[in-house]
Tab-separated table of C-alpha atoms and ligand atoms in Angstrom:
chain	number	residue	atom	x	y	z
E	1	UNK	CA	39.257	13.576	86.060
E	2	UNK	CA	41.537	12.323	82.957
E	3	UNK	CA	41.403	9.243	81.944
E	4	UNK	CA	42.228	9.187	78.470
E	5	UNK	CA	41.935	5.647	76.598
E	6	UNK	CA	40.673	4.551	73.211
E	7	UNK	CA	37.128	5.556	72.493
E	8	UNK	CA	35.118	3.441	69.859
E	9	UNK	CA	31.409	3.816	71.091
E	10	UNK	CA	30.001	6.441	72.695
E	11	UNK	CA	25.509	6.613	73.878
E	12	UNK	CA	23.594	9.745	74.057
E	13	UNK	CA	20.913	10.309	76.091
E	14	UNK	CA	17.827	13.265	77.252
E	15	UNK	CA	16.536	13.611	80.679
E	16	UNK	CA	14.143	15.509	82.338
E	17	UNK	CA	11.873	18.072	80.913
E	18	UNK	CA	12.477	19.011	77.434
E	19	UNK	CA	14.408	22.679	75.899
E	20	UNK	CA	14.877	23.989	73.177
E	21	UNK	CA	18.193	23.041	71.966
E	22	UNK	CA	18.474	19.145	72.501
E	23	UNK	CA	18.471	18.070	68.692
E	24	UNK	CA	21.027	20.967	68.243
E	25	UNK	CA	23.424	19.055	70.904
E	26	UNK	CA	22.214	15.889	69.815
E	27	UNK	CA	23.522	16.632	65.934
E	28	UNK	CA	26.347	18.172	67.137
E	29	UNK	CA	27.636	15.879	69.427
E	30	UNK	CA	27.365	12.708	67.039
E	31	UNK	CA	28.782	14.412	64.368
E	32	UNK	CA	31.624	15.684	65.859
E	33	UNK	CA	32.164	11.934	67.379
E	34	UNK	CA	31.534	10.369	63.982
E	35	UNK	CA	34.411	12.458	62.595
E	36	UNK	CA	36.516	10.781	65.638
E	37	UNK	CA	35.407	7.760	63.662
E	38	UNK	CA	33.603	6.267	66.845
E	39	UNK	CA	30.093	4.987	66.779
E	40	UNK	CA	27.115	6.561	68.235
E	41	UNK	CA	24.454	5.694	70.389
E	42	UNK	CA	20.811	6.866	70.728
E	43	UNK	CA	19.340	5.697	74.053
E	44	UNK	CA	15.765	6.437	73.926
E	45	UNK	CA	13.443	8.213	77.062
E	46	UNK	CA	16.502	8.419	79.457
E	47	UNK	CA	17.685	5.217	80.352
E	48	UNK	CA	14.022	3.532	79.621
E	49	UNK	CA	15.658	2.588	76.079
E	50	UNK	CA	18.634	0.527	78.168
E	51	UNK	CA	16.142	-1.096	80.568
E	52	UNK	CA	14.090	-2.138	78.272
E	53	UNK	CA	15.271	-2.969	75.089
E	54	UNK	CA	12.291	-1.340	72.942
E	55	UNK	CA	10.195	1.981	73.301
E	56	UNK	CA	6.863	1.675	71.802
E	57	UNK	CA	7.693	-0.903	69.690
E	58	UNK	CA	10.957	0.903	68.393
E	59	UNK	CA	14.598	0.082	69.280
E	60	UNK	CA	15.633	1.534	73.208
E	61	UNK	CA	18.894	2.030	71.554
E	62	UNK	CA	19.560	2.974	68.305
E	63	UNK	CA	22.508	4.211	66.158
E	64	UNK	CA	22.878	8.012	65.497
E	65	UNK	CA	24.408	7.931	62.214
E	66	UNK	CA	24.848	11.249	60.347
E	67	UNK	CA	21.576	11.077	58.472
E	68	UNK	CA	19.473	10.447	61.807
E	69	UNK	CA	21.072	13.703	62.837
E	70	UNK	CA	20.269	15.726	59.719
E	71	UNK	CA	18.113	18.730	59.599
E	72	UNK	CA	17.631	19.011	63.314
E	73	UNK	CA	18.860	21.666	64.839
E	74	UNK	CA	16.275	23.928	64.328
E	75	UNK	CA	13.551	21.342	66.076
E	76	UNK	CA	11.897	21.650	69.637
E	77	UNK	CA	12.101	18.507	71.681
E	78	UNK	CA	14.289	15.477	71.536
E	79	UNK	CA	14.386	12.872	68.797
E	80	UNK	CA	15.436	10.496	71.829
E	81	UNK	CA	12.870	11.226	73.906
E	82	UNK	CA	12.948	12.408	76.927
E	83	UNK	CA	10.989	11.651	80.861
E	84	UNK	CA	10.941	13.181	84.122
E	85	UNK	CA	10.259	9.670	85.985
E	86	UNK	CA	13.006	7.676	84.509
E	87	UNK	CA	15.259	7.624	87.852
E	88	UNK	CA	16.990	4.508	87.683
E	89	UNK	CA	17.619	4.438	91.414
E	90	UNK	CA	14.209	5.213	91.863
E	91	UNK	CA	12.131	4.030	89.438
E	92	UNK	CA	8.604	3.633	90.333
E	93	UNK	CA	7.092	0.093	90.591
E	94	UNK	CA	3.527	-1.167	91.218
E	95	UNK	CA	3.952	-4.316	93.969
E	96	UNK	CA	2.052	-7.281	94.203
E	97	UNK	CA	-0.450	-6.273	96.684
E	98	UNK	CA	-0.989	-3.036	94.302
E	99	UNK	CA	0.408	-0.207	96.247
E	100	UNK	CA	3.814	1.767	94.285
E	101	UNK	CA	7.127	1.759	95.479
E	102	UNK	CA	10.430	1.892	93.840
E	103	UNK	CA	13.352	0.194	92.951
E	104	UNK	CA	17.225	0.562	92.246
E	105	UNK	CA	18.277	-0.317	88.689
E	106	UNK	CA	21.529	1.565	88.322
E	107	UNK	CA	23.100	-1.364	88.486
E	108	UNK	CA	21.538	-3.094	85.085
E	109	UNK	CA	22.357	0.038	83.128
E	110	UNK	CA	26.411	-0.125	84.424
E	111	UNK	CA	25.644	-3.507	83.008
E	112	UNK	CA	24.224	-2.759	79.879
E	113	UNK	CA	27.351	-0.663	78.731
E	114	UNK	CA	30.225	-2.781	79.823
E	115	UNK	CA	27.677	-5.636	77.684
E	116	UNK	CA	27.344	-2.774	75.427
E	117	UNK	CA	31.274	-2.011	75.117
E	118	UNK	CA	29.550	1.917	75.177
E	119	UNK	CA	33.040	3.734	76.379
E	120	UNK	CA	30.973	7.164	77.442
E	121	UNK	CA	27.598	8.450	77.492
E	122	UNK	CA	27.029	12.013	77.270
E	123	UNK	CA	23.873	12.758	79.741
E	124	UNK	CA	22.219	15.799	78.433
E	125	UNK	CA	19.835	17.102	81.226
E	126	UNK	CA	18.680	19.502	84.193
E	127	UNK	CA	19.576	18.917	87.877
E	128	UNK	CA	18.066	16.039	88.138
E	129	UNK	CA	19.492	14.213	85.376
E	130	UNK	CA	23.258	15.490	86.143
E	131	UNK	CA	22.369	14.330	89.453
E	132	UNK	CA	21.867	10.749	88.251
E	133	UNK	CA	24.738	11.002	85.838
E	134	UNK	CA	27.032	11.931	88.839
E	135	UNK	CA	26.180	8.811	91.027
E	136	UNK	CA	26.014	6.802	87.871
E	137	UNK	CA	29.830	7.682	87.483
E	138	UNK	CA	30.706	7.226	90.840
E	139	UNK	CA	29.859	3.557	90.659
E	140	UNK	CA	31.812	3.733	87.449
E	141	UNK	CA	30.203	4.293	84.053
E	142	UNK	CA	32.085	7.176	82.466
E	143	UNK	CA	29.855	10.176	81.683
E	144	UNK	CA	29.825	13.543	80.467
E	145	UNK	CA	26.890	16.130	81.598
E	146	UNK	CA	25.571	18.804	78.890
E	147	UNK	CA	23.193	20.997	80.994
E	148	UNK	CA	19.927	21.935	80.481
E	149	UNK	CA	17.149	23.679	80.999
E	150	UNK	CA	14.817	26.858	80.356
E	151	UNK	CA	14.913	27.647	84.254
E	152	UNK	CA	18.549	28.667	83.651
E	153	UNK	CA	19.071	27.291	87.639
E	154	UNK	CA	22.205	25.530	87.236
E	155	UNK	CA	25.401	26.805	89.347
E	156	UNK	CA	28.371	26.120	87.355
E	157	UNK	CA	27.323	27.654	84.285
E	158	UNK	CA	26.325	31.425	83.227
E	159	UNK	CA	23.639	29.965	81.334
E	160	UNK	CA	22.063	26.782	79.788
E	161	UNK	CA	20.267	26.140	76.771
E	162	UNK	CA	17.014	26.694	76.284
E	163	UNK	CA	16.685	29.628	78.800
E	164	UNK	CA	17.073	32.809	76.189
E	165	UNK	CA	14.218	30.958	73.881
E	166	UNK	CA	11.902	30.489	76.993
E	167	UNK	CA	12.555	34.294	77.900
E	168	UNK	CA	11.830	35.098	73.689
E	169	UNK	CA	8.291	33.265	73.956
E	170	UNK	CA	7.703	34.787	77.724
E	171	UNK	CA	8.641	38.629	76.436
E	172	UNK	CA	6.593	38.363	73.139
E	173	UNK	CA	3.240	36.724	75.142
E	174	UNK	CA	3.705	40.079	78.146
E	175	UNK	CA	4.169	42.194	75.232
E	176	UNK	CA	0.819	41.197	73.493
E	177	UNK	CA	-1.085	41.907	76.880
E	178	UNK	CA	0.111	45.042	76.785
E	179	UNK	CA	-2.582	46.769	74.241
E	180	UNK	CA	-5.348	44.332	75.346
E	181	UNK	CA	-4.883	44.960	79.195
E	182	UNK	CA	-5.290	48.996	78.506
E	183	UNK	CA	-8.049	48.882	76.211
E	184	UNK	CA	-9.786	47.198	79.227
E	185	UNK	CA	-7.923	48.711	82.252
E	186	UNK	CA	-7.094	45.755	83.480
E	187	UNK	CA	-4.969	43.910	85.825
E	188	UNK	CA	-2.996	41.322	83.855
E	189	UNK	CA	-1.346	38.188	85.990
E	190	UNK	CA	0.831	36.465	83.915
E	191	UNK	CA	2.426	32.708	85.518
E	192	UNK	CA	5.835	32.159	84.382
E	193	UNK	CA	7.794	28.848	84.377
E	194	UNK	CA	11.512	28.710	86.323
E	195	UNK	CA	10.085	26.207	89.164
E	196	UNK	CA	12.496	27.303	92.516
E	197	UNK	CA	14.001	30.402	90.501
E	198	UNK	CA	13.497	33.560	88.726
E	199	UNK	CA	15.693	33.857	86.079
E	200	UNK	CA	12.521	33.867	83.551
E	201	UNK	CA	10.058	36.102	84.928
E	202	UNK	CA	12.910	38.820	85.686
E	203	UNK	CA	14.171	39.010	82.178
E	204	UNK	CA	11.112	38.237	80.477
E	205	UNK	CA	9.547	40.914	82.791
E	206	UNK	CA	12.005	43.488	82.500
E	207	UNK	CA	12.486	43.328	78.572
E	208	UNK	CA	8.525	43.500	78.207
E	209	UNK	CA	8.386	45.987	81.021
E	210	UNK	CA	6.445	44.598	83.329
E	211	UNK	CA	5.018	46.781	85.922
E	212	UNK	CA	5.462	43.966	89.103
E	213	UNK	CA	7.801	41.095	88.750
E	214	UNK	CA	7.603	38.044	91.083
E	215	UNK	CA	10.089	36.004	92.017
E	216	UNK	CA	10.957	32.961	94.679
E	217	UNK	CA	14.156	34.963	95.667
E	218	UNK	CA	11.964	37.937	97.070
E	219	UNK	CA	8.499	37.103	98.996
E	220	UNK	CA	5.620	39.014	98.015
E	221	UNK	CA	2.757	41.023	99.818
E	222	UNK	CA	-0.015	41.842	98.049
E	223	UNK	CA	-0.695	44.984	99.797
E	224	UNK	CA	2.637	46.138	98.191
E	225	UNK	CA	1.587	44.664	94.645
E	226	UNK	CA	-1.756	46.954	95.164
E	227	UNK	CA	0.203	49.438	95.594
E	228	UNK	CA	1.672	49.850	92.630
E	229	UNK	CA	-1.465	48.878	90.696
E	230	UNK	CA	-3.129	51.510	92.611
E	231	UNK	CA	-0.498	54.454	92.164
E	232	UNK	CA	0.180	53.529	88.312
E	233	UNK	CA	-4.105	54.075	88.330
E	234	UNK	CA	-3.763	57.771	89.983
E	235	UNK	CA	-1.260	59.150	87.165
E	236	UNK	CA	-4.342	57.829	84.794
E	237	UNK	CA	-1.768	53.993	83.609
E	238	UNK	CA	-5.200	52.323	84.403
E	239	UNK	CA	-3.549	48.724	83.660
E	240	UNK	CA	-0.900	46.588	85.010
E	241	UNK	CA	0.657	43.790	83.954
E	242	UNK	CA	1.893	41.185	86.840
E	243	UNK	CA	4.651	39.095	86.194
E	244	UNK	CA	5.195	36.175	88.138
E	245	UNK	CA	7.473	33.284	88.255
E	246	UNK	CA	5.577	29.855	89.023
E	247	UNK	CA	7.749	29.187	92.541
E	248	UNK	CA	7.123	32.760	93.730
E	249	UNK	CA	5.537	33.278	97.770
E	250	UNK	CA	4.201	35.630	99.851
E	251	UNK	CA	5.881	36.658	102.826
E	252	UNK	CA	5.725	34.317	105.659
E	253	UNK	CA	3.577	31.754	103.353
E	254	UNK	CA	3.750	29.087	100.832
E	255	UNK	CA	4.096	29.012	97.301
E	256	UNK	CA	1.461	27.288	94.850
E	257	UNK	CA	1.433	23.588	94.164
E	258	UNK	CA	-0.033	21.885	91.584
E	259	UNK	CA	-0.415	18.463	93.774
E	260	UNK	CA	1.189	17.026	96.497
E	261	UNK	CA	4.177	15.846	93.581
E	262	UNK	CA	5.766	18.759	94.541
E	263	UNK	CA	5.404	20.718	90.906
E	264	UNK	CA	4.023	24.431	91.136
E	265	UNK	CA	1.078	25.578	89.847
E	266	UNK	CA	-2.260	27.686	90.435
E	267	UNK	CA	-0.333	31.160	91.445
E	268	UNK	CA	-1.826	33.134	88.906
E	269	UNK	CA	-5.125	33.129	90.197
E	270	UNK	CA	-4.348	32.854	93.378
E	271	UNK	CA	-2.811	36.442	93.207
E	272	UNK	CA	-5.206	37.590	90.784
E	273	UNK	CA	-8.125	37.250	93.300
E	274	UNK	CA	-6.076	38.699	96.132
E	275	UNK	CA	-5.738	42.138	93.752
E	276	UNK	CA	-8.943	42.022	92.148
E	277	UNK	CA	-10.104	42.098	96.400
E	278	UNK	CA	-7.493	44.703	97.226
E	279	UNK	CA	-8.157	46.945	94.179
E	280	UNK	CA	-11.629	46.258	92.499
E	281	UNK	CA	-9.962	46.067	89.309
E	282	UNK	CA	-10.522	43.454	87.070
E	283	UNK	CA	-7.883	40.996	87.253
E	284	UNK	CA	-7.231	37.991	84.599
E	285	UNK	CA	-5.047	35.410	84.230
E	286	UNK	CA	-2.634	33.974	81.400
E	287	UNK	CA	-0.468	30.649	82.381
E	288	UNK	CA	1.918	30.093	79.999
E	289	UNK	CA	3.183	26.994	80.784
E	290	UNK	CA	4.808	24.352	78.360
E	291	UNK	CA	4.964	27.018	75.178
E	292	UNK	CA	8.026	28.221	76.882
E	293	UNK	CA	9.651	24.892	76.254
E	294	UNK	CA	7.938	23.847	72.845
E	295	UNK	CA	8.928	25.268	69.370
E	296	UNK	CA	12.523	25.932	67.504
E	297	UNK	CA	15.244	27.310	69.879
E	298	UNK	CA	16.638	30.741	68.809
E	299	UNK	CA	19.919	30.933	67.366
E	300	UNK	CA	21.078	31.740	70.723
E	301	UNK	CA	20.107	28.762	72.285
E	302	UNK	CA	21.287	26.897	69.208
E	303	UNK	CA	24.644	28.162	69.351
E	304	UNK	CA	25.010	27.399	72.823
E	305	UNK	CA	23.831	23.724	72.478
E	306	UNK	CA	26.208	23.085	69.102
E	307	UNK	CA	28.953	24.186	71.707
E	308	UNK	CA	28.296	22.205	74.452
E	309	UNK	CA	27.959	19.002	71.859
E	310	UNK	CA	31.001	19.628	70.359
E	311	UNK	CA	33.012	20.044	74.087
E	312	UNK	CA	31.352	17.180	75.499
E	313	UNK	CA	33.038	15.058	72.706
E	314	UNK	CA	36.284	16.761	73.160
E	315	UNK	CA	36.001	16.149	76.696
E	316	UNK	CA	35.796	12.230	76.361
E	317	UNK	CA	38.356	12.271	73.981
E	318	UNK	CA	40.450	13.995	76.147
E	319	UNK	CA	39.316	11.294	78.938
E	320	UNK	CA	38.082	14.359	80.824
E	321	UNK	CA	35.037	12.204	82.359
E	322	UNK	CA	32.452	12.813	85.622
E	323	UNK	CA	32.328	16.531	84.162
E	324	UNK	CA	30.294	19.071	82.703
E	325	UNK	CA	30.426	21.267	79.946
E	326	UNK	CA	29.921	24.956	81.131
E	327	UNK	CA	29.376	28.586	79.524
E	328	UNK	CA	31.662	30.751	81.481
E	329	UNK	CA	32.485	34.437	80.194
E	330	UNK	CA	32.479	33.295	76.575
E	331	UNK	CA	34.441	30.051	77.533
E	332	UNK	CA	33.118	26.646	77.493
E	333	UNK	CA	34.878	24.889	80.041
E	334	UNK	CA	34.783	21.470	82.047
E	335	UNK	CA	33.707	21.249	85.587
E	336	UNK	CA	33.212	18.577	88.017
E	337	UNK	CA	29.927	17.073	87.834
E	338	UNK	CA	29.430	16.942	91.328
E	339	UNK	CA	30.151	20.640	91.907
E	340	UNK	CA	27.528	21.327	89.044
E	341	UNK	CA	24.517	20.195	90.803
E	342	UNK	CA	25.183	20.546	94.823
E	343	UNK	CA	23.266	23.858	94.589
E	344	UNK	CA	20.855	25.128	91.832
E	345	UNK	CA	21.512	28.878	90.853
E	346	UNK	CA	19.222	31.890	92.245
E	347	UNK	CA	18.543	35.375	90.924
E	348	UNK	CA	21.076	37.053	93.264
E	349	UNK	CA	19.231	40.353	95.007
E	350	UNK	CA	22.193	42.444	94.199
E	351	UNK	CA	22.220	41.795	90.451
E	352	UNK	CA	22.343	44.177	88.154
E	353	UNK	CA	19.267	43.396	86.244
E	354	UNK	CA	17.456	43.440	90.061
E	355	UNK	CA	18.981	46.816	90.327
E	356	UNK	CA	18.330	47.808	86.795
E	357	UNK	CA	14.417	46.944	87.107
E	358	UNK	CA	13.918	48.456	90.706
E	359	UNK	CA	15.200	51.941	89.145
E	360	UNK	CA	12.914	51.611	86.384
E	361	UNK	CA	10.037	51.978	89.062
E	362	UNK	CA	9.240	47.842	88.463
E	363	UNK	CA	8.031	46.566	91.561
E	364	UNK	CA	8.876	42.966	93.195
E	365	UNK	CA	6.187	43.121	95.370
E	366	UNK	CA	8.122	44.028	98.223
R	401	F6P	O1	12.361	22.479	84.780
R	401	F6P	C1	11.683	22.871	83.635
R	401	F6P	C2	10.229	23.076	83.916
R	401	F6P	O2	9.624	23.484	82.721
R	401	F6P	C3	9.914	24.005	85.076
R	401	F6P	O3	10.042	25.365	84.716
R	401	F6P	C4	8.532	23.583	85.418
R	401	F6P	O4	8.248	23.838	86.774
R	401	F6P	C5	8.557	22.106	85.192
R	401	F6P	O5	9.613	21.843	84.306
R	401	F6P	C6	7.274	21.550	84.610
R	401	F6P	O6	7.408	20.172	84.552
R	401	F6P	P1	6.439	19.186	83.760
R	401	F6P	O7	7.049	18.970	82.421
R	401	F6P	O8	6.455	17.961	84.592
R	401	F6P	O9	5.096	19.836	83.651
């Protein structure tokens, strides 16, 4: 949607679980706005920095001048900070008789801005975030999304930032079990990240050829996963090496959850003890959890996110606002926020990596 007036102030801000690549869009976002000759922003832990005027004793909002930005796109993290309970039309509350509920403060951050005279913010986040960025705009503060996140799940891009490092860490850790699980014969499960998707485990899997991939977008059966483990033993491979993505479920059942929160977690052994019982081979376990999202970005992911800086800026100066920057072909483009996050992005069955691992003899447990 264009609405193209005079910028003077723009506000950056991080939502949502951290990836590789923030500072990258961070730097290049303010410095390509400071060379517009606007000011920037730095909101600090989503929109905690707006609400409440200081974060641990620091500034919520502070400015991003070039030097704040310097040396920083080769860092993990986000210099802003970043939470995944900082819904501001839901943000958790304790009430007076103890018990939590929530409340609706989208309204004081509309507020803040217009008080502010901020003329954009650029919301860089996952689903969630772009989510709140889209009904944020809708009642009529002007945003621009950046996605991302190391699942790699949103639709209206080919990929977001963050995703090729998290596959980098994932193939190098698969890699290293390689030598320790045959020196053993052993069964090696290894618990990917990607929450509802795949995208991780399959490349991660296939790159470091994995010999039995799980994903959410095919349900498992451990019989089948035995299987393999059991034929790869009769030609004398007396080890295996189990791939499997966090959200992953077998056939007719549920996946693994952490809590009742909803987050994933425990699959690993969960499936290691169902092949260690259907093979007698020792089974272990490796979770790799938050190193996927920790550490420098490759150059990759910090290309990507120097990209999507830049276009976000372009795109408010243009007055191209409630949009997203996307990687399509080799094209960053602007979409409509709200087509961005109606539906997160699966492995499709029929991909060509799918195909490309299946005639490799890699088995999906199906
Ligand atoms: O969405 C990114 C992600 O790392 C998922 O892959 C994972 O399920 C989740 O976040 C973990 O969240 P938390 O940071 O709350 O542990």
């Amino acid at each position: 949607m264009s609405q193209k007036k005079q910028v003077r102030r723009i506000a950056i801000n991080t939502g949502g679980g951290d990836a590789p690549g923030l500072n990258a869009v961070i730097r290049a976002a303010t410095l390509s706005a400071l060379n517009n000759g606007w000011e920037v922003l730095g909101i600090r832990r989503g929109y905690t920095g707006l609400l409440e005027g200081e974060v641990d004793g620091e500034p919520g909002i502070f400015p991003l001048t070039a030097q704040a930005v310097r040396g920083i796109t080769h860092l993990g993290g986000t210099i802003l900070g970043t939470t995944t309970r900082g819904n501001p039309f839901g943000l958790e509350v304790r009430k007076p008789d103890g018990t939590w509920g929530t409340t609706d403060r989208s309204g004081e951050i509309i507020e803040r801005f217009r008080e502010l005279e901020i003329d954009a913010l650029i919301a860089i986040g996952g689903d969630g975030s772009l989510i709140i960025a889209d009904k944020l705009f809708k009642r009529g503060l002007p945003v621009v999304g950046v996605p991302k996140t190391i699942d790699n799940d949103l639709k209206a891009t080919d990929v977001t930032f963050g995703f090729q490092t998290a596959v980098e860490v994932a193939t190098d850790a698969i890699g290293r079990l390689h030598s320790t699980a045959e020196s053993h014969q052993r069964v090696m499960v290894v618990e990917l990240m990607g929450r509802h998707t795949g995208w991780i485990a399959l490349h991660s899997g296939l790159a470091a050829t994995a010999d039995v991939i799980l994903i959410p977008e095919i349900p498992y059966s451990i019989e089948k996963i035995a299987e393999k483990v059991l034929q790869r033993d009769a030609v004398g491979r007396r080890f295996s090496i189990v791939v499997a993505a966090e959200g992953a479920s077998p056939g007719g059942g549920e996946p693994s959850y952490a809590d009742e929160s909803g987050r994933y977690g425990g699959l690993a052994e969960r499936i290691a003890r169902q092949i260690e019982e259907a093979t007698g081979k020792e089974t272990r376990t490796l979770v790799l959890g938050h190193i996927q999202r920790g550490g420098p970005p490759i150059a990759y992911d910090r290309m990507l996110a120097l990209r999507f800086g830049a276009a976000a800026v372009r795109c408010v100066d243009d007055g191209n606002l409630g949009t997203m920057v996307a990687l399509q072909g080799d094209t960053i483009r602007a979409v409509p926020l709200q087509d961005a996050v109606h539906e997160i992005k699966r492995v499709p069955l029929d991909s060509d990596s799918v195909k490309t691992a299946r005639e490799q003899g890699i088995s999906f447990g199906d």
